[in-house]
Amino acid sequence: MDFIKRYFGADFPRAVLFDLDGTLVDSAPDLAVAMDTVLTRLALPVVGEERVRGWVGNGAKKLVHRALAFAVGQAEHQISDHRVDSTLALFLEEYRQTNGCYSHLYPGVVDALKVWRSHGVPMAVVTNKLVEFVPTLLSGLDIDHYFVALVGGACTSQKKPSALPLLHACEVLNVPPETCLMIGDSCNDVQAARAAKMPVAAVNYGYNHGEPIAGSHPDIVVGSIFDLVRR
């Protein structure tokens, strides 16, 4: 709470924006099952959940690109756009079946959402994931009713680390960016918040390509989202 008061001059920000994968939800198991199923269909080696965890955060196409490069033993620039696009189509087909099947919420998420909602703080999800997958995932985990806006990877012309998705969410919520708190797990979230002139908190349990999030210099690093509302 000291962090909140220091940056917002009050007990609560005007609004809170959340990244999804690696921040609210551990969705790597769903993504890994879908990815490995596709690779098996293509007679390629599977990559496994731990590698997928290191590749999450830049959208489905980038995940597929990284997995393909690893599976065929080539650099990413050696994989043709056509091959990436055709594999992406297969991945999305599989992910529609696995989305939400193995995911789980991180500890403290629901308790924090309850506190913010009880104090009238509007909340939004801002993710690089295609927005078509977001409602199913949130509703399956019974947290969809906490959010008044969803901004997905194709909702603006640029994804995070651009500021555009965050600024779009602020427009929807009708709040100035500097009065919002962004919470994420990756350098993309921190960079997007910085570009939007928005305070940013980072969780230390997310994906972030295997790198400690403290190295991206968020305003605060926490072990649980609930730490931000704990009195």
mmCIF file of C-alpha atoms in Angstrom:
data_model
loop_
_atom_site.group_PDB
_atom_site.id
_atom_site.type_symbol
_atom_site.label_atom_id
_atom_site.label_comp_id
_atom_site.label_asym_id
_atom_site.label_seq_id
_atom_site.Cartn_x
_atom_site.Cartn_y
_atom_site.Cartn_z
ATOM 1 C CA MET A 1 0.000 0.000 0.000
ATOM 2 C CA ASP A 2 2.922 2.379 0.586
ATOM 3 C CA PHE A 3 3.778 2.001 -3.102
ATOM 4 C CA ILE A 4 0.229 2.940 -4.112
ATOM 5 C CA LYS A 5 0.147 6.005 -1.869
ATOM 6 C CA ARG A 6 3.555 7.139 -3.079
ATOM 7 C CA TYR A 7 2.595 7.021 -6.760
ATOM 8 C CA PHE A 8 -1.098 7.928 -6.624
ATOM 9 C CA GLY A 9 -1.451 9.979 -3.453
ATOM 10 C CA ALA A 10 -4.377 7.795 -2.387
ATOM 11 C CA ASP A 11 -5.128 4.285 -1.180
ATOM 12 C CA PHE A 12 -6.052 3.135 -4.679
ATOM 13 C CA PRO A 13 -5.290 4.057 -8.302
ATOM 14 C CA ARG A 14 -8.122 5.298 -10.513
ATOM 15 C CA ALA A 15 -7.933 2.062 -12.534
ATOM 16 C CA VAL A 16 -5.824 -1.085 -12.798
ATOM 17 C CA LEU A 17 -4.669 -2.723 -16.042
ATOM 18 C CA PHE A 18 -3.464 -6.329 -16.018
ATOM 19 C CA ASP A 19 -1.435 -8.418 -18.346
ATOM 20 C CA LEU A 20 -2.954 -11.900 -18.591
ATOM 21 C CA ASP A 21 -0.533 -14.766 -19.254
ATOM 22 C CA GLY A 22 2.051 -15.012 -16.500
ATOM 23 C CA THR A 23 0.398 -12.285 -14.423
ATOM 24 C CA LEU A 24 -3.152 -13.375 -13.623
ATOM 25 C CA VAL A 25 -3.078 -16.844 -15.139
ATOM 26 C CA ASP A 26 -0.513 -19.583 -15.646
ATOM 27 C CA SER A 27 -1.625 -20.542 -19.144
ATOM 28 C CA ALA A 28 1.612 -22.166 -20.280
ATOM 29 C CA PRO A 29 0.224 -25.711 -19.892
ATOM 30 C CA ASP A 30 -2.612 -24.990 -22.365
ATOM 31 C CA LEU A 31 -0.232 -23.394 -24.852
ATOM 32 C CA ALA A 32 2.317 -26.188 -24.554
ATOM 33 C CA VAL A 33 -0.210 -28.955 -25.145
ATOM 34 C CA ALA A 34 -1.511 -27.170 -28.247
ATOM 35 C CA MET A 35 2.003 -26.476 -29.553
ATOM 36 C CA ASP A 36 3.263 -30.015 -29.008
ATOM 37 C CA THR A 37 0.154 -31.476 -30.624
ATOM 38 C CA VAL A 38 0.814 -29.403 -33.744
ATOM 39 C CA LEU A 39 4.482 -30.375 -33.865
ATOM 40 C CA THR A 40 3.518 -34.035 -33.532
ATOM 41 C CA ARG A 41 1.072 -33.629 -36.427
ATOM 42 C CA LEU A 42 3.957 -32.205 -38.458
ATOM 43 C CA ALA A 43 6.270 -35.078 -37.475
ATOM 44 C CA LEU A 44 8.565 -32.663 -35.615
ATOM 45 C CA PRO A 45 10.054 -32.951 -32.109
ATOM 46 C CA VAL A 46 7.916 -31.546 -29.319
ATOM 47 C CA VAL A 47 9.249 -28.610 -27.315
ATOM 48 C CA GLY A 48 7.648 -29.120 -23.903
ATOM 49 C CA GLU A 49 6.103 -26.810 -21.349
ATOM 50 C CA GLU A 50 9.286 -25.334 -19.886
ATOM 51 C CA ARG A 51 10.480 -24.058 -23.248
ATOM 52 C CA VAL A 52 7.040 -22.675 -24.045
ATOM 53 C CA ARG A 53 7.142 -20.718 -20.779
ATOM 54 C CA GLY A 54 10.213 -18.932 -22.051
ATOM 55 C CA TRP A 55 8.552 -18.055 -25.348
ATOM 56 C CA VAL A 56 5.222 -16.655 -24.099
ATOM 57 C CA GLY A 57 4.501 -12.938 -24.167
ATOM 58 C CA ASN A 58 4.768 -11.727 -27.758
ATOM 59 C CA GLY A 59 1.612 -13.265 -29.200
ATOM 60 C CA ALA A 60 0.746 -16.609 -30.781
ATOM 61 C CA LYS A 61 2.622 -16.026 -34.043
ATOM 62 C CA LYS A 62 5.906 -15.353 -32.262
ATOM 63 C CA LEU A 63 5.391 -18.402 -30.051
ATOM 64 C CA VAL A 64 4.869 -20.581 -33.121
ATOM 65 C CA HIS A 65 7.876 -19.025 -34.858
ATOM 66 C CA ARG A 66 10.150 -19.777 -31.886
ATOM 67 C CA ALA A 67 8.839 -23.311 -31.503
ATOM 68 C CA LEU A 68 9.274 -24.068 -35.199
ATOM 69 C CA ALA A 69 12.833 -22.765 -35.224
ATOM 70 C CA PHE A 70 13.721 -24.908 -32.230
ATOM 71 C CA ALA A 71 12.004 -28.027 -33.577
ATOM 72 C CA VAL A 72 13.748 -27.887 -36.963
ATOM 73 C CA GLY A 73 17.066 -26.691 -35.572
ATOM 74 C CA GLN A 74 17.215 -23.435 -37.507
ATOM 75 C CA ALA A 75 17.449 -19.754 -36.657
ATOM 76 C CA GLU A 76 14.143 -17.879 -36.640
ATOM 77 C CA HIS A 77 15.077 -15.840 -39.713
ATOM 78 C CA GLN A 78 15.495 -19.095 -41.668
ATOM 79 C CA ILE A 79 11.834 -20.053 -41.178
ATOM 80 C CA SER A 80 9.662 -18.786 -44.043
ATOM 81 C CA ASP A 81 6.624 -16.625 -43.380
ATOM 82 C CA HIS A 82 4.477 -19.162 -45.200
ATOM 83 C CA ARG A 83 5.613 -21.945 -42.898
ATOM 84 C CA VAL A 84 5.000 -19.834 -39.826
ATOM 85 C CA ASP A 85 1.531 -18.800 -41.008
ATOM 86 C CA SER A 86 0.452 -22.330 -41.921
ATOM 87 C CA THR A 87 1.700 -23.664 -38.577
ATOM 88 C CA LEU A 88 0.001 -20.790 -36.755
ATOM 89 C CA ALA A 89 -3.331 -21.794 -38.291
ATOM 90 C CA LEU A 90 -2.859 -25.318 -36.957
ATOM 91 C CA PHE A 91 -1.840 -23.983 -33.558
ATOM 92 C CA LEU A 92 -4.908 -21.774 -33.239
ATOM 93 C CA GLU A 93 -7.070 -24.733 -34.195
ATOM 94 C CA GLU A 94 -5.544 -26.805 -31.398
ATOM 95 C CA TYR A 95 -5.494 -23.969 -28.884
ATOM 96 C CA ARG A 96 -9.233 -23.466 -29.265
ATOM 97 C CA GLN A 97 -9.520 -26.981 -27.813
ATOM 98 C CA THR A 98 -7.010 -26.581 -24.963
ATOM 99 C CA ASN A 99 -7.636 -22.948 -23.950
ATOM 100 C CA GLY A 100 -8.495 -22.959 -20.242
ATOM 101 C CA CYS A 101 -8.220 -26.734 -19.830
ATOM 102 C CA TYR A 102 -5.013 -26.753 -17.777
ATOM 103 C CA SER A 103 -4.582 -23.104 -16.784
ATOM 104 C CA HIS A 104 -4.838 -21.893 -13.210
ATOM 105 C CA LEU A 105 -4.860 -18.581 -11.368
ATOM 106 C CA TYR A 106 -1.808 -17.488 -9.441
ATOM 107 C CA PRO A 107 -2.143 -17.199 -5.647
ATOM 108 C CA GLY A 108 -3.573 -13.904 -4.424
ATOM 109 C CA VAL A 109 -5.214 -12.922 -7.705
ATOM 110 C CA VAL A 110 -8.842 -13.318 -6.667
ATOM 111 C CA ASP A 111 -8.308 -11.705 -3.266
ATOM 112 C CA ALA A 112 -6.722 -8.654 -4.904
ATOM 113 C CA LEU A 113 -9.469 -8.378 -7.523
ATOM 114 C CA LYS A 114 -12.081 -8.469 -4.764
ATOM 115 C CA VAL A 115 -10.394 -5.623 -2.884
ATOM 116 C CA TRP A 116 -10.134 -3.371 -5.923
ATOM 117 C CA ARG A 117 -13.713 -4.054 -6.991
ATOM 118 C CA SER A 118 -15.026 -3.430 -3.467
ATOM 119 C CA HIS A 119 -13.472 0.041 -3.633
ATOM 120 C CA GLY A 120 -14.927 0.816 -7.050
ATOM 121 C CA VAL A 121 -11.663 0.586 -8.992
ATOM 122 C CA PRO A 122 -12.361 -0.379 -12.635
ATOM 123 C CA MET A 123 -10.092 -3.073 -14.051
ATOM 124 C CA ALA A 124 -9.116 -4.170 -17.548
ATOM 125 C CA VAL A 125 -7.048 -6.923 -19.139
ATOM 126 C CA VAL A 126 -4.451 -5.766 -21.673
ATOM 127 C CA THR A 127 -2.798 -8.721 -23.382
ATOM 128 C CA ASN A 128 -0.954 -9.607 -26.572
ATOM 129 C CA LYS A 129 -3.113 -12.740 -26.794
ATOM 130 C CA LEU A 130 -5.733 -12.715 -29.534
ATOM 131 C CA VAL A 131 -8.855 -11.324 -27.901
ATOM 132 C CA GLU A 132 -11.016 -14.227 -29.110
ATOM 133 C CA PHE A 133 -9.313 -16.482 -26.554
ATOM 134 C CA VAL A 134 -9.595 -14.140 -23.578
ATOM 135 C CA PRO A 135 -13.283 -14.387 -22.562
ATOM 136 C CA THR A 136 -13.221 -18.190 -22.557
ATOM 137 C CA LEU A 137 -10.116 -18.261 -20.388
ATOM 138 C CA LEU A 138 -11.395 -15.658 -17.923
ATOM 139 C CA SER A 139 -14.868 -17.161 -17.621
ATOM 140 C CA GLY A 140 -13.472 -20.665 -17.166
ATOM 141 C CA LEU A 141 -11.512 -19.380 -14.183
ATOM 142 C CA ASP A 142 -14.537 -17.382 -12.947
ATOM 143 C CA ILE A 143 -12.845 -13.974 -13.006
ATOM 144 C CA ASP A 144 -14.441 -12.483 -16.121
ATOM 145 C CA HIS A 145 -16.939 -10.480 -14.052
ATOM 146 C CA TYR A 146 -14.168 -8.388 -12.476
ATOM 147 C CA PHE A 147 -13.170 -6.683 -15.726
ATOM 148 C CA VAL A 148 -14.942 -3.912 -17.575
ATOM 149 C CA ALA A 149 -12.662 -3.964 -20.628
ATOM 150 C CA LEU A 150 -10.531 -6.454 -22.578
ATOM 151 C CA VAL A 151 -7.795 -5.306 -24.969
ATOM 152 C CA GLY A 152 -6.272 -8.091 -27.056
ATOM 153 C CA GLY A 153 -3.375 -8.343 -29.458
ATOM 154 C CA ALA A 154 -5.329 -7.266 -32.530
ATOM 155 C CA CYS A 155 -7.363 -4.497 -30.897
ATOM 156 C CA THR A 156 -4.791 -1.799 -31.697
ATOM 157 C CA SER A 157 -2.356 -1.328 -34.544
ATOM 158 C CA GLN A 158 0.583 -2.270 -32.315
ATOM 159 C CA LYS A 159 0.993 -4.721 -29.441
ATOM 160 C CA LYS A 160 2.907 -4.232 -26.208
ATOM 161 C CA PRO A 161 5.641 -2.990 -25.741
ATOM 162 C CA SER A 162 3.864 -0.180 -27.596
ATOM 163 C CA ALA A 163 1.853 2.112 -25.351
ATOM 164 C CA LEU A 164 -1.161 1.912 -27.685
ATOM 165 C CA PRO A 165 -2.984 -1.028 -26.003
ATOM 166 C CA LEU A 166 -2.647 0.613 -22.584
ATOM 167 C CA LEU A 167 -3.762 3.990 -23.871
ATOM 168 C CA HIS A 168 -6.741 2.356 -25.587
ATOM 169 C CA ALA A 169 -7.747 0.757 -22.293
ATOM 170 C CA CYS A 170 -7.500 4.147 -20.580
ATOM 171 C CA GLU A 171 -9.789 5.638 -23.211
ATOM 172 C CA VAL A 172 -12.333 2.878 -22.651
ATOM 173 C CA LEU A 173 -12.173 3.371 -18.880
ATOM 174 C CA ASN A 174 -12.156 7.169 -19.305
ATOM 175 C CA VAL A 175 -9.181 7.698 -16.990
ATOM 176 C CA PRO A 176 -5.846 9.491 -17.556
ATOM 177 C CA PRO A 177 -2.913 7.076 -18.006
ATOM 178 C CA GLU A 178 -0.926 8.551 -15.120
ATOM 179 C CA THR A 179 -3.750 7.659 -12.718
ATOM 180 C CA CYS A 180 -3.712 3.972 -13.729
ATOM 181 C CA LEU A 181 -1.560 1.128 -12.456
ATOM 182 C CA MET A 182 -0.227 -1.429 -14.939
ATOM 183 C CA ILE A 183 0.591 -4.886 -13.569
ATOM 184 C CA GLY A 184 2.554 -7.374 -15.662
ATOM 185 C CA ASP A 185 5.258 -10.004 -15.693
ATOM 186 C CA SER A 186 7.470 -9.100 -18.647
ATOM 187 C CA CYS A 187 9.705 -6.437 -20.120
ATOM 188 C CA ASN A 188 6.970 -5.778 -22.692
ATOM 189 C CA ASP A 189 4.600 -4.741 -19.898
ATOM 190 C CA VAL A 190 7.168 -2.478 -18.272
ATOM 191 C CA GLN A 191 8.137 -0.838 -21.556
ATOM 192 C CA ALA A 192 4.502 -0.318 -22.537
ATOM 193 C CA ALA A 193 3.737 1.306 -19.191
ATOM 194 C CA ARG A 194 6.780 3.563 -19.434
ATOM 195 C CA ALA A 195 5.741 4.641 -22.930
ATOM 196 C CA ALA A 196 2.233 5.385 -21.624
ATOM 197 C CA LYS A 197 3.626 7.381 -18.659
ATOM 198 C CA MET A 198 1.953 4.935 -16.298
ATOM 199 C CA PRO A 199 3.263 3.483 -13.004
ATOM 200 C CA VAL A 200 4.011 -0.233 -13.337
ATOM 201 C CA ALA A 201 4.229 -3.124 -10.897
ATOM 202 C CA ALA A 202 5.738 -6.451 -11.933
ATOM 203 C CA VAL A 203 5.234 -9.916 -10.511
ATOM 204 C CA ASN A 204 8.311 -12.092 -10.068
ATOM 205 C CA TYR A 205 6.697 -15.406 -11.025
ATOM 206 C CA GLY A 206 5.829 -14.797 -14.676
ATOM 207 C CA TYR A 207 7.459 -15.819 -17.932
ATOM 208 C CA ASN A 208 9.612 -12.876 -19.187
ATOM 209 C CA HIS A 209 11.680 -15.156 -21.426
ATOM 210 C CA GLY A 210 13.536 -16.603 -18.433
ATOM 211 C CA GLU A 211 15.019 -13.266 -17.338
ATOM 212 C CA PRO A 212 14.484 -11.691 -13.871
ATOM 213 C CA ILE A 213 11.869 -8.980 -14.216
ATOM 214 C CA ALA A 214 13.777 -6.674 -11.876
ATOM 215 C CA GLY A 215 16.220 -6.113 -14.728
ATOM 216 C CA SER A 216 13.480 -4.280 -16.623
ATOM 217 C CA HIS A 217 13.228 -1.738 -13.765
ATOM 218 C CA PRO A 218 9.521 -1.655 -12.940
ATOM 219 C CA ASP A 219 8.476 0.677 -10.140
ATOM 220 C CA ILE A 220 8.022 -2.294 -7.805
ATOM 221 C CA VAL A 221 8.410 -6.088 -7.947
ATOM 222 C CA VAL A 222 6.009 -8.219 -5.907
ATOM 223 C CA GLY A 223 5.616 -11.906 -5.232
ATOM 224 C CA SER A 224 1.823 -11.701 -5.364
ATOM 225 C CA ILE A 225 -0.658 -9.225 -6.779
ATOM 226 C CA PHE A 226 -2.271 -9.212 -3.356
ATOM 227 C CA ASP A 227 0.886 -7.556 -1.986
ATOM 228 C CA LEU A 228 -0.284 -4.384 -3.732
ATOM 229 C CA VAL A 229 -3.462 -4.175 -1.636
ATOM 230 C CA ARG A 230 -2.212 -5.754 1.584
ATOM 231 C CA ARG A 231 -2.481 -3.368 4.521
#
